[in-house]
Coordinates of C-alpha atoms and ligand atoms in Angstrom, one line a residue:
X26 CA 33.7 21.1 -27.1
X27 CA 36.2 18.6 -26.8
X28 CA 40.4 19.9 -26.1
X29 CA 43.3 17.6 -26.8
X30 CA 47.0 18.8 -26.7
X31 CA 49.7 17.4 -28.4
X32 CA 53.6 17.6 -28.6
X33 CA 56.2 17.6 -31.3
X34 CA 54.7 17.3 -35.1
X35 CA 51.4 18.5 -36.0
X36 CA 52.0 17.0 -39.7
X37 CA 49.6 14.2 -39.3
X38 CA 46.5 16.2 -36.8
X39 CA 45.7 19.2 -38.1
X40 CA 42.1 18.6 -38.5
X41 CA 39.7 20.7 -40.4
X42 CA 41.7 24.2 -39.9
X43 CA 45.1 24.4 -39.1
X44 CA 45.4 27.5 -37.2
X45 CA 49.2 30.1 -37.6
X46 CA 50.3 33.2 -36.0
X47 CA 52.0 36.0 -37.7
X48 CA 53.5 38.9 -36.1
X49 CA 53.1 42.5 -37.0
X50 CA 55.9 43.1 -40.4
X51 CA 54.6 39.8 -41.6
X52 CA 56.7 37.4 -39.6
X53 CA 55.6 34.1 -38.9
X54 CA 55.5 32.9 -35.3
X55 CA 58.5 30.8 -34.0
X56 CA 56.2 28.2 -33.4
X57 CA 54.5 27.8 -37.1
X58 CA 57.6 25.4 -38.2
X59 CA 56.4 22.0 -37.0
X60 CA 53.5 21.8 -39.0
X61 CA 55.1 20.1 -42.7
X62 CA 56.7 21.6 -45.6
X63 CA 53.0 22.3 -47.5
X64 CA 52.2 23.9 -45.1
X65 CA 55.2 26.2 -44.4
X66 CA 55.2 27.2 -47.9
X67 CA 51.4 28.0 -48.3
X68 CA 52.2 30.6 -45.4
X69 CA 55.3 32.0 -47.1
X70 CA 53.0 32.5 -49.8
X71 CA 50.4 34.5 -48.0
X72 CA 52.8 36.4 -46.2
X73 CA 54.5 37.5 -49.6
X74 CA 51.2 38.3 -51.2
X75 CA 50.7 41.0 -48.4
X76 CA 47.4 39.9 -47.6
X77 CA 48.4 39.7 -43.8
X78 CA 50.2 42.3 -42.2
X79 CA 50.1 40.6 -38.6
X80 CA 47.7 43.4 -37.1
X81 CA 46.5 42.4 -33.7
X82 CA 42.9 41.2 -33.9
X83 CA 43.1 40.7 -37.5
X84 CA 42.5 37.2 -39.4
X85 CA 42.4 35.6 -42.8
X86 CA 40.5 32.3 -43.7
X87 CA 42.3 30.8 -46.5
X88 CA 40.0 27.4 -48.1
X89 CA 43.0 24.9 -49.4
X90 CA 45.6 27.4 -50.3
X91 CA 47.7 26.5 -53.0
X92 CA 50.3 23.9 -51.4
X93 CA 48.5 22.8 -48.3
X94 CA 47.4 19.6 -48.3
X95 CA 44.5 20.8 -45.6
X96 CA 41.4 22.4 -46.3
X97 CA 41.3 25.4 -44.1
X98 CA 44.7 27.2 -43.2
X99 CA 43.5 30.1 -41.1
X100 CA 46.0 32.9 -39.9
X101 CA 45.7 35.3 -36.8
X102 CA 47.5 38.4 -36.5
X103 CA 49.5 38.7 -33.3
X104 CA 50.9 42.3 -33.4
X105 CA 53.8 43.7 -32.1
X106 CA 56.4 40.2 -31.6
X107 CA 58.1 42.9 -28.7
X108 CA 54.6 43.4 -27.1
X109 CA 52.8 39.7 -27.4
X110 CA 52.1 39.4 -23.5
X111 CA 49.2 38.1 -21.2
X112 CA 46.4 40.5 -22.9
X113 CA 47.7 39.8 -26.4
X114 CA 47.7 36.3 -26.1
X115 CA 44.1 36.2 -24.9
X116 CA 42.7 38.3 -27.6
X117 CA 44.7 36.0 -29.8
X118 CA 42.7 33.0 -28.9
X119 CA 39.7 34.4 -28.9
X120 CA 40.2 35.5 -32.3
X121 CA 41.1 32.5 -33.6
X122 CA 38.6 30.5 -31.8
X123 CA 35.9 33.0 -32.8
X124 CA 36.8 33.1 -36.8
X125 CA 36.8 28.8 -36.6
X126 CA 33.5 28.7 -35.3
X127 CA 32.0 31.4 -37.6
X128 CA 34.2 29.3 -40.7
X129 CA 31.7 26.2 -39.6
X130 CA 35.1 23.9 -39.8
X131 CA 34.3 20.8 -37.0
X132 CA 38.0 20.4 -35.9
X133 CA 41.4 22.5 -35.9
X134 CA 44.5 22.5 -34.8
X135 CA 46.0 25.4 -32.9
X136 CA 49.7 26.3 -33.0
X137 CA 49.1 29.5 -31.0
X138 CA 50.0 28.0 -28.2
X139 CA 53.2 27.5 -28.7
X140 CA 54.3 30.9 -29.0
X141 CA 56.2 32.4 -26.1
X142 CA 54.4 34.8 -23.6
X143 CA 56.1 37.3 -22.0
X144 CA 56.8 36.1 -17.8
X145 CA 54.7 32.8 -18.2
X146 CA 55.3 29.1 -18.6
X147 CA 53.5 26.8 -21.3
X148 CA 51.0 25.3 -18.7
X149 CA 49.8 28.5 -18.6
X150 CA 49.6 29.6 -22.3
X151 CA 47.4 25.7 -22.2
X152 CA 45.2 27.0 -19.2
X153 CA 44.4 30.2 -20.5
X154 CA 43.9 29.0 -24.2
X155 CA 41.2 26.5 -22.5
X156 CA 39.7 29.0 -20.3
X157 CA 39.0 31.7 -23.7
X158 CA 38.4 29.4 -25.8
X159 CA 35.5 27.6 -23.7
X160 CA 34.1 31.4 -22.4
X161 CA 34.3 32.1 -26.5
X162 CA 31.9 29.2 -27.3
X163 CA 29.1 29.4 -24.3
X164 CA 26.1 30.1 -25.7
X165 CA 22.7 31.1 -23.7
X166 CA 19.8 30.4 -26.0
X167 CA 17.8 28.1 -23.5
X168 CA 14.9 30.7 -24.2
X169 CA 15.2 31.0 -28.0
X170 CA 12.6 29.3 -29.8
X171 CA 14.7 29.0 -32.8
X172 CA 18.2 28.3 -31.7
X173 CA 21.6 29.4 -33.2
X174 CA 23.3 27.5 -36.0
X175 CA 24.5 24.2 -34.1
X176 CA 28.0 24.6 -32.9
X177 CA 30.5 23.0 -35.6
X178 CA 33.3 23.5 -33.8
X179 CA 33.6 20.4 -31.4
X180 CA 37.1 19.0 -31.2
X181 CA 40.4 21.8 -30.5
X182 CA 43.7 20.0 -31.2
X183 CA 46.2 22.7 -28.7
X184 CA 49.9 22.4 -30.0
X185 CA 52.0 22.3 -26.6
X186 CA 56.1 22.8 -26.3
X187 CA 57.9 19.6 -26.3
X188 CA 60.0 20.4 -23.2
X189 CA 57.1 20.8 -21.2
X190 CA 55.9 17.2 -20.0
X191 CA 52.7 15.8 -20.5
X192 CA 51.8 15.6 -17.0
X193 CA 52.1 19.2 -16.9
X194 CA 50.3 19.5 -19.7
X195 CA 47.5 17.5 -19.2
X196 CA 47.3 18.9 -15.7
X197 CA 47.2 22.4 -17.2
X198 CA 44.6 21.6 -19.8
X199 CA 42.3 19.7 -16.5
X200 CA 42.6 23.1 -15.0
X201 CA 41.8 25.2 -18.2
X202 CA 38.5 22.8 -18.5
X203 CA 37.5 22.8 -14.5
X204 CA 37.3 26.7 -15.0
X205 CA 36.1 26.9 -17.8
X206 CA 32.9 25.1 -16.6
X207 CA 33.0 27.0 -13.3
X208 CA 32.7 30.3 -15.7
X209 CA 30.0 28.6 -17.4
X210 CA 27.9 27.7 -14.4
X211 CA 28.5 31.0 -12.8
X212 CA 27.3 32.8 -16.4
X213 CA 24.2 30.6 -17.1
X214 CA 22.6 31.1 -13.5
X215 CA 23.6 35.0 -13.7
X216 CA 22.2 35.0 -17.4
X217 CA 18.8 33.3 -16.0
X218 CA 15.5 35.9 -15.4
X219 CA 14.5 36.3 -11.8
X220 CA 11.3 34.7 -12.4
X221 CA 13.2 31.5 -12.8
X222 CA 16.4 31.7 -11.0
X223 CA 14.4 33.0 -7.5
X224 CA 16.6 31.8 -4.1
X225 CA 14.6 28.8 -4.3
X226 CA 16.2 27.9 -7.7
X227 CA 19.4 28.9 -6.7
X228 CA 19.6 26.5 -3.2
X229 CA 18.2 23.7 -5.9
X230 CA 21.2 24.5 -7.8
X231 CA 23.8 24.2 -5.0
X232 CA 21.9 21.3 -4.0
X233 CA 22.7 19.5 -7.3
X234 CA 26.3 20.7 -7.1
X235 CA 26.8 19.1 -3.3
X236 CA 25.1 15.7 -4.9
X237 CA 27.3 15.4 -7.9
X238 CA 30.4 16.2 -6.1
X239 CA 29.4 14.8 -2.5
X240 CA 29.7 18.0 -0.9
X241 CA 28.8 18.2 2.6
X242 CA 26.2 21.2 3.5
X243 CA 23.1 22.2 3.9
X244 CA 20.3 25.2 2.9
X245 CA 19.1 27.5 6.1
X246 CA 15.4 28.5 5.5
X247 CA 13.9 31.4 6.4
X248 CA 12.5 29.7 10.4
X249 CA 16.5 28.5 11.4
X250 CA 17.4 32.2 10.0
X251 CA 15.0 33.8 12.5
X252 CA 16.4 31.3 15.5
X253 CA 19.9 32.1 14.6
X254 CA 19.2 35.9 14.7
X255 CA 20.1 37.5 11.3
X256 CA 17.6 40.2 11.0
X257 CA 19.9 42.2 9.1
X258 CA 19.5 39.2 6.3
X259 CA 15.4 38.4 7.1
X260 CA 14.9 42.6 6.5
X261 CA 15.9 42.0 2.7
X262 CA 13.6 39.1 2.1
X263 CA 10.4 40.8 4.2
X264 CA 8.8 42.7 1.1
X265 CA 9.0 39.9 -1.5
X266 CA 6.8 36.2 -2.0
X267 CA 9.8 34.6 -2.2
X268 CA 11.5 33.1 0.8
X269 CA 14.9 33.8 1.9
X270 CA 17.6 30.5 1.6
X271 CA 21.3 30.7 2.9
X272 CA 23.6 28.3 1.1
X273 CA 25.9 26.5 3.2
X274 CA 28.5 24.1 0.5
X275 CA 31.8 22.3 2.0
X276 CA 34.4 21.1 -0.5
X277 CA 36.8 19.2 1.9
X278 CA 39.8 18.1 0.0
X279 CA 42.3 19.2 2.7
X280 CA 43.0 17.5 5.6
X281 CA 40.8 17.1 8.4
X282 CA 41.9 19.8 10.6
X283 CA 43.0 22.1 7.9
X284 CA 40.8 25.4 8.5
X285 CA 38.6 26.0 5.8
X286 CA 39.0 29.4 2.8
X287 CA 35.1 30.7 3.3
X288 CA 33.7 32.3 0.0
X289 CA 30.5 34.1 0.3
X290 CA 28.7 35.5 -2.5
X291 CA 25.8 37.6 -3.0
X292 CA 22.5 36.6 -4.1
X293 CA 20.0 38.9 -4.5
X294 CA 17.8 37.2 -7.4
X295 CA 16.5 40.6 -8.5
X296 CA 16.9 44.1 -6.7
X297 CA 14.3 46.6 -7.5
X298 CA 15.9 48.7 -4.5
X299 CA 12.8 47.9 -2.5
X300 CA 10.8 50.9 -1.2
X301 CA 13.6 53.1 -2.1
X302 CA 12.7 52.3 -5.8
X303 CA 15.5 52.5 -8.4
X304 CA 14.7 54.3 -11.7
X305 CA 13.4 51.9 -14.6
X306 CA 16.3 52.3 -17.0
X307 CA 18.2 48.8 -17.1
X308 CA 16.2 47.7 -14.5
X309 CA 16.2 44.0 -16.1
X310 CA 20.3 44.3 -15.1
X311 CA 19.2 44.1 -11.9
X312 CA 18.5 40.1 -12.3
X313 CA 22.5 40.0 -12.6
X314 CA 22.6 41.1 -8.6
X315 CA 23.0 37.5 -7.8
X316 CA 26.3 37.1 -9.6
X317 CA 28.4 36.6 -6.7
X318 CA 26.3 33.5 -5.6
X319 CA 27.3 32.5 -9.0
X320 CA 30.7 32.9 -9.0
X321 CA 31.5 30.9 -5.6
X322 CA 29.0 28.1 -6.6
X323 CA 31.1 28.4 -9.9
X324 CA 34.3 28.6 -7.8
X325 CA 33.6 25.2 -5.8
X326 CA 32.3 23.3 -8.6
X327 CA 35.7 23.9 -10.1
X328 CA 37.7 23.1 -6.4
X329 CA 35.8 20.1 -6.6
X330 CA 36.5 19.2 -9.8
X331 CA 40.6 19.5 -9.6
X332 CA 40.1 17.7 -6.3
X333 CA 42.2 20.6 -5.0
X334 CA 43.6 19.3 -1.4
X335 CA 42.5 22.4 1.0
X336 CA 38.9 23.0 2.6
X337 CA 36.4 25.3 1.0
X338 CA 33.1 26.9 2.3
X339 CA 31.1 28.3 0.4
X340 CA 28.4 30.2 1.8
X341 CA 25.5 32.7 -0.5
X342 CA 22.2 34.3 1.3
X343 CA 19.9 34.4 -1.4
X344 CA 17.2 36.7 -1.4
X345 CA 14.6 38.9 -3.9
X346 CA 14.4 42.7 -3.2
X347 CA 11.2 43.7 -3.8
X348 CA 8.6 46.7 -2.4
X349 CA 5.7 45.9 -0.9
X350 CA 3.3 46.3 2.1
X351 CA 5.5 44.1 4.5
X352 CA 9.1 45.3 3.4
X353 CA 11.7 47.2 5.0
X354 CA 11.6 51.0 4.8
X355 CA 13.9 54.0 5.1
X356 CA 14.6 54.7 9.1
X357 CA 13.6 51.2 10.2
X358 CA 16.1 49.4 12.5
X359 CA 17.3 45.9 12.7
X360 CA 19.7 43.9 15.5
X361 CA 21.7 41.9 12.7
X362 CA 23.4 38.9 14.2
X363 CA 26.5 39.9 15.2
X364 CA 24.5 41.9 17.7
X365 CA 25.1 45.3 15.9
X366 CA 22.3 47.5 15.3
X367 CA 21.8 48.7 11.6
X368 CA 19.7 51.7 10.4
X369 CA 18.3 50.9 7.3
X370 CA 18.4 54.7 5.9
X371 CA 18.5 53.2 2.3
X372 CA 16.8 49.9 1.4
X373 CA 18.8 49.8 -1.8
X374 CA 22.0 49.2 0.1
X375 CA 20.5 45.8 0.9
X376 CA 23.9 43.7 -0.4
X377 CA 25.6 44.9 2.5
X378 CA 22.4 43.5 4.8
X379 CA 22.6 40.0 3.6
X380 CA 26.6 39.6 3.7
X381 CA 27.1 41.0 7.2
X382 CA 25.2 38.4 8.4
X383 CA 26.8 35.9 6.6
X384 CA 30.1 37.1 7.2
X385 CA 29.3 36.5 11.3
X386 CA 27.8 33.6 10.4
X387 CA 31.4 32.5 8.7
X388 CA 32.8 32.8 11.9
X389 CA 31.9 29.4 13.1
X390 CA 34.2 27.5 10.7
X391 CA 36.9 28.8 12.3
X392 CA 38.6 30.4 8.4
X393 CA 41.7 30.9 7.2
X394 CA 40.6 33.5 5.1
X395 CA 37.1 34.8 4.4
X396 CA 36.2 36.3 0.6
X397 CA 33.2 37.8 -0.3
X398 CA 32.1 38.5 -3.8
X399 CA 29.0 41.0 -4.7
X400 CA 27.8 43.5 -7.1
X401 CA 28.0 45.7 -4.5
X402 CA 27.6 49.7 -5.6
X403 CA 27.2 51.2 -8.3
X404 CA 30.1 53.7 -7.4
X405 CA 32.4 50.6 -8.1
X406 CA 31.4 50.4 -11.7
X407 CA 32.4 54.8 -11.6
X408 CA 35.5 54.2 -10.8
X409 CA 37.0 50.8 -12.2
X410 CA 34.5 50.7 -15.1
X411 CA 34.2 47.1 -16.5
X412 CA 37.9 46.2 -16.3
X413 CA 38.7 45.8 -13.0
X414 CA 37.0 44.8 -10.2
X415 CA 37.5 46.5 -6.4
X416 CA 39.1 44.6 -4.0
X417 CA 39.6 45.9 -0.1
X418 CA 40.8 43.7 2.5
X419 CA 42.2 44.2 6.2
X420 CA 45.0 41.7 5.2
X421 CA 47.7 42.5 2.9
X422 CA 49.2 39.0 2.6
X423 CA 45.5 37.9 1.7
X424 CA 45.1 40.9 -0.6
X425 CA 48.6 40.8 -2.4
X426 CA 47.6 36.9 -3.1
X427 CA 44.3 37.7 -4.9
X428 CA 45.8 40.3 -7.1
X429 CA 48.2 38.1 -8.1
X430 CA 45.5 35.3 -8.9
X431 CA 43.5 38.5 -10.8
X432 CA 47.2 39.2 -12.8
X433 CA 47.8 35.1 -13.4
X434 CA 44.1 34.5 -14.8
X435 CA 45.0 37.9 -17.1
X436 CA 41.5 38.7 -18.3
X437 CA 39.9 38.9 -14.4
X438 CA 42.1 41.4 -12.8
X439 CA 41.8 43.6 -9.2
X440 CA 42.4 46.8 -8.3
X441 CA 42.8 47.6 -4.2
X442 CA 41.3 50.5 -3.1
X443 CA 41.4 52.0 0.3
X444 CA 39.9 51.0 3.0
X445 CA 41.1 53.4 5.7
X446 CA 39.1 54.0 9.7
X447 CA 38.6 57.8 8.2
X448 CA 35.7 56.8 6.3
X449 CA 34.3 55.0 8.7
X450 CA 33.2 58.3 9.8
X451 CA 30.4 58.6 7.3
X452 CA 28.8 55.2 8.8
X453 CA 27.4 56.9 11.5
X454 CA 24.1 56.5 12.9
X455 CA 22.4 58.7 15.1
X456 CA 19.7 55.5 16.2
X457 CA 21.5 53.0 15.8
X458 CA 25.1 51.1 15.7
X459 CA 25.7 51.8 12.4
X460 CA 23.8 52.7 8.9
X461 CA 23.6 51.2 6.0
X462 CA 24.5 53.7 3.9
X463 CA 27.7 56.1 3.6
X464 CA 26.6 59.3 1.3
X465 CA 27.1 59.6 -2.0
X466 CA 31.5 60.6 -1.3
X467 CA 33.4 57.0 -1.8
X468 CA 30.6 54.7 -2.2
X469 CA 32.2 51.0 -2.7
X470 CA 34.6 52.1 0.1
X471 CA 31.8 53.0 2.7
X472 CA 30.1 49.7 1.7
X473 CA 32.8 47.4 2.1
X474 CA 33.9 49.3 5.1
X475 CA 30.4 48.9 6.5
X476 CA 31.3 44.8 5.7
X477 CA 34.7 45.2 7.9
X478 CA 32.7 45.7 10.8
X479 CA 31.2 41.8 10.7
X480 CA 35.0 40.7 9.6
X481 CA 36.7 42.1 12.6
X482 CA 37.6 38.4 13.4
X483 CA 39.1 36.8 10.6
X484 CA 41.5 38.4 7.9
X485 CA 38.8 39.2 5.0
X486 CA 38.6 40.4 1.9
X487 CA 35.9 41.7 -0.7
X488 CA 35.2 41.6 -4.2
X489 CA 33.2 44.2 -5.4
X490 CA 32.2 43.0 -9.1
X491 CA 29.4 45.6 -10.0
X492 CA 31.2 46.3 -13.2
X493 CA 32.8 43.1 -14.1
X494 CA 30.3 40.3 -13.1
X495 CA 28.3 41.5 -16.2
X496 CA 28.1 43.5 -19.9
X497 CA 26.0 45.9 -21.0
X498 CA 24.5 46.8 -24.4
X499 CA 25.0 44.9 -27.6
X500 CA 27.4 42.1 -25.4
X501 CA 24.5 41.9 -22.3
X502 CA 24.9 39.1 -20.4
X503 CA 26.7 37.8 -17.1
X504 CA 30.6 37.3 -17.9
X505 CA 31.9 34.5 -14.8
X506 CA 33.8 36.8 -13.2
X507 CA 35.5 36.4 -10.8
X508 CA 35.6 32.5 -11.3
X509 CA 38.7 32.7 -12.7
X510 CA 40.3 34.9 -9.9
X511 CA 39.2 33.0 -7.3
X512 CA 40.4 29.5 -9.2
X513 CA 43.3 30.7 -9.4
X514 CA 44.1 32.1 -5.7
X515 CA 42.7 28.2 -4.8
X516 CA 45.5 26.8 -7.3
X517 CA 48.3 28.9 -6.1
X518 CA 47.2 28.0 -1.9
X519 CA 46.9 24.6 -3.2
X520 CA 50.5 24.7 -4.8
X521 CA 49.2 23.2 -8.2
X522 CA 50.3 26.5 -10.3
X523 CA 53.0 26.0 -12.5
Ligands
BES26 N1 23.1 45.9 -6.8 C1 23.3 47.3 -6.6 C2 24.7 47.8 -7.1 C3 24.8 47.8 -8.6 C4 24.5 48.9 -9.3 C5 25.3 46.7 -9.3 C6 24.7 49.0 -10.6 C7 25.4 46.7 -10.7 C8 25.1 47.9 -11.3 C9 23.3 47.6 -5.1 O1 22.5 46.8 -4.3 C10 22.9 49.0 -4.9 O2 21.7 49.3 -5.2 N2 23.8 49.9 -4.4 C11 23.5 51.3 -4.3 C12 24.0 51.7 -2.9 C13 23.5 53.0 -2.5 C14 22.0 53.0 -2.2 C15 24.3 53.4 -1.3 C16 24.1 52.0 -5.4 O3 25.2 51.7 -5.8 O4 23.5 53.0 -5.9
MN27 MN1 20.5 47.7 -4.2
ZN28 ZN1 22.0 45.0 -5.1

C-alpha cells in the first residue's frame, strides 16, 4: 500500500472514500472543514439524520450520499472529544482503515489525521496513522492455497496540518513506513512454522537483510561456538537435528568511534521444553519463541532504513529445543562463557541459556547500552497479560528511555518490574554457580535476574515479550512487538523525534 500526505484542501484528492470523524454528541471533528461545501453538507446531513452518534469504534459507509460529489463518504466515530488521546486515536485508524478495505474502495483520503491528540505533535498523529494502518493491512496467507480477496485498498491520501512543514511531514511519514515494514518482517518470520523458519532459515534471513542494506556481520556456527566457549548456548541446540547459528548484524550509521546500542533477541525456532516436556495444549505457540530474533532483525532493518546516524548490533542465538537421546537433561551442568557454571535443573528455562551467552558475548563491542528481547516465562504473560510487556534493567536512565519509547509508540507499551538482589536468593545452586531456574514465586523476575548476572558490565536492559510478541485464539498470529518500542527509543537517541 502506497501513503501520500497532503496539506491544505482536500477538495480536489479525495479518492475513492473520503474518510470524517465525528465525536461522541454528533459533532464533527475540527478538522472535517477543508474538504468542500458538498461534502460539509452531506455530513450535516448524516449527523442530523441520527444515524451516527460518534461512538468510539463505531462506523457508517455511506455510497454517494446525497450532496457529495464522491462515491464513498465514510464516517468513524471518535468518542468522547475530552478523551480523544494516544489509544483513541489508534483505534480510530484502525477502524477506518479496516472498514475501507472491507468497503473494496482502491483509494481514500483520510482527514483523521488532522484532529488534535492530546500531548502530541502532527508528525506523530502521521507516524502512528502509518504504523496502524500498515500492521491493519499485513496479511499472512503465504500457506493458503486459495488466497484472500486481493487487497483493493492500495493508495492512502493522509490529510496533514498546514503549519506543520512538509519536511516534517514527509520525515514522519518515512518513519511511519520504515516501522511499519520492520513490524512486518518481525510478524512474517514469527508467523512462519518451525519446519521452515529453523536457525538455518533465520541466519539466511539476516543474511539477506546485511546484503540489501550493506550491513557488516557475520553468522557463528555451531564449531566457532564450541572454540569461543558458550556451552550454556551449544546445551540448547544438543537434542535437536538442527544446528545452532548466532547472528551477528552491524548497522553503522554513527560515527566511527561512536559505541554501538547492542539488541539481542531470542531465537528459539520451536521449544518443546526439551526433556522437561511441556504439556501439548498450544504447543504450535511455541513456534512464536523466536519472536525476539524477529523483532531486532525487524528493529535494524528499520535503523537501516531511516539511515539513523548512531551504531547498532544486533545480535540473536538461534536454536530448536527439542528432546532426544543427545539433549540436555535435568541436573546436568554446563561452564557457559562468561565462565559461570549453570545447573540446568529445568531444560525448559532454555531462553535464559542462549542469551547469557550472548549477552557476554556483547561485551566485546564495547556498548552503550545492551537490550535484550525474549519470550521469556510464561509468569510474564500472568502478570502483564497481553498489554504490556516486562521490562527490568540495572539502569534507570536506560529504563526511563524505553518506557518512554513504549508510551510514544502508544500501542507497544512497558511496564518495569523489580529487579531487586533479594531474589537472587532463589538462583541458588547447590552444584554449581547458579541454576537455571528460580521456583515457581516471581518467575520473569528470577529469569531476567538470572540474565543480570552476564550484564554485570554494561548498563542492560530486558524485554520480556511472552504476552505481547503474539495473540492467541481467534486473532493467532505474531503481532511485531516490540519493533515499534525499540524504533522509537533509536529515534529519540538519534534526535529525529519530533
Ligand atoms: N518460551 C517459554 C516462555 C513462554 C511461555 C512464552 C508461554 C510464551 C508463552 C520459556 O522458554 C519457558 O518455557 N519458560 C518457562 C520457565 C520455567 C521452566 C522456569 C515457563 O515460563 O514456564
Ligand atoms: Mn522453554
Ligand atoms: Zn522458550
Amino acid at each position: 500500500m502506497e501513503f501520500s500526505i497532503k496539506s491544505g484542501n482536500l477538495e480536489k484528492r479525495r479518492g475513492a472514500c473520503l474518510v470524517l470523524g465525528v465525536f461522541e454528541s454528533r459533532t464533527p471533528a475540527p478538522a472535517s472543514w477543508a474538504v468542500g461545501q458538498d461534502a460539509r453538507r452531506a455530513l450535516a446531513e448524516v449527523l442530523a439524520s441520527g444515524d451516527m452518534n460518534g461512538r468510539a469504534g463505531s462506523t457508517l459507509m455511506l455510497r454517494k450520499p446525497h450532496a457529495l460529489g464522491s462515491e464513498r463518504l465514510l464516517l468513524v466515530g471518535l468518542g468522547k472529544e475530552r478523551e480523544f488521546g494516544d489509544q483513541a486515536y489508534a483505534t480510530a485508524i484502525r477502524t477506518a482503515v479496516k472498514a475501507i478495505r472491507d468497503s473494496g474502495a482502491a483509494d481514500a483520503a483520510l482527514l483523521l489525521t488532522r484532529i488534535p491528540v492530546k500531548k502530541r505533535s502532527a508528525a506523530w498523529r502521521i507516524r502512528q496513522a502509518v504504523i496502524i494502518a500498515s500492521e491493519t493491512m499485513y496479511r499472512f496467507d503465504r500457506f493458503k492455497s486459495k488466497k484472500e480477496d486481493k487487497r483493493p485498498l492500495d493508495d492512502l491520501l493522509l490529510a496533514v496540518d498546514d503549519k506543520i512543514g512538509e519536511t516534517a511531514a514527509a520525515q514522519a511519514l518515512a518513519q511511519g513506513l520504515a516501522i511499519g515494514e520492520g513490524v512486518a518482517l518481525a510478524k512474517t518470520l514469527g508467523n512462519l512454522p518451525s519446519n521452515v523458519c529453523t536457525p538455518a532459515y533465520l541466519a539466511e534471513a539476516a543474511r539477506q537483510l546485511m546484503e540489501e542494506h550493506q550491513l557488516g556481520g557475520q553468522v557463528i556456527e555451531h564449531a566457532e561456538m564450541e572454540k569461543l566457549g558458550m556451552h550454556a548456548l551449544l546445551s540448547v541446540a544438543k537434542g535437536s537435528r538442527q544446528a545452532p547459528k548466532l547472528i551477528v548484524a552491524h548497522y553503522r550509521g554513527g560515527k566511527s568511534g561512536d559505541k554501538p546500542i547492542v539488541l539481542v533477541g531470542k531465537g528459539v525456532t520451536f521449544d518443546s521444553g526439551g526433556i522437561s516436556l511441556k504439556p501439548g495444549e498450544g504447543l504450535d505457540e511455541m513456534k512464536f519463541d523466536m519472536c525476539g530474533a524477529a523483532s531486532v532483525l525487524g528493529t535494524l532493518k528499520a535503523a537501516a532504513r531511516l539511515q539513523l546516524p548512531l551504531n547498532l548490533t544486533v545480535i540473536a542465538p538461534c536454536v530448536e529445543n527439542m528432546p532426544g537421546g543427545m539433549a540436555s537433561k535435568p541436573g546436568d551442568i554446563v561452564t557457559s562463557l562468561s565462565g559461570q557454571s549453570i545447573e540446568i535443573l529445568n531444560t525448559d528455562a532454555e531462553g535464559r541459556l542462549i542469551l547469557c551467552d550472548a549477552l557476554s558475548y556483547a561485551e566485546r563491542f564495547k556498548p552503550q547500552a545492551v537490550i535484550d528481547v525474549a519470550t521469556l516465562t510464561g509468569a510474564c504473560v500472568v502478570a502483564l497479560g497481553h498489554v504490556a510487556s516486562g521490562l527490568f534493567a540495572n539502569n534507570d536512565e536506560l529504563a526511563g528511555a524505553l518506557l518512554d519509547a513504549g508510551d510514544t509508540a502508544a500501542v507497544d507499551r512497558a511496564w518495569r518490574l523489580p529487579l531487586w538482589d533479594d531474589y537472587q536468593e532463589q538462583l541458588k545452586s547447590n552444584f554449581a554457580d547458579l541454576a537455571n531456574i528460580g521456583g515457581r514465586p516471581a518467575g520473569s523476575i528470577t529469569a531476567a535476574c538470572f540474565l543480570s548476572r552476564f550484564a554485570g558490565k554494561f548498563a542492560w536492559a530486558h524485554l520480556d515479550v511472552a504476552g505481547t510478541a503474539r495473540k492467541s485464539g481467534a486473532d493467532k498470529g505474531a503481532t511485531g512487538r516490540p519493533v515499534p518500542l525499540l524504533t522509537h527509543f533509536l529515534l529519540a537517541r538519534a534526535g529525529k523525534l519530533r
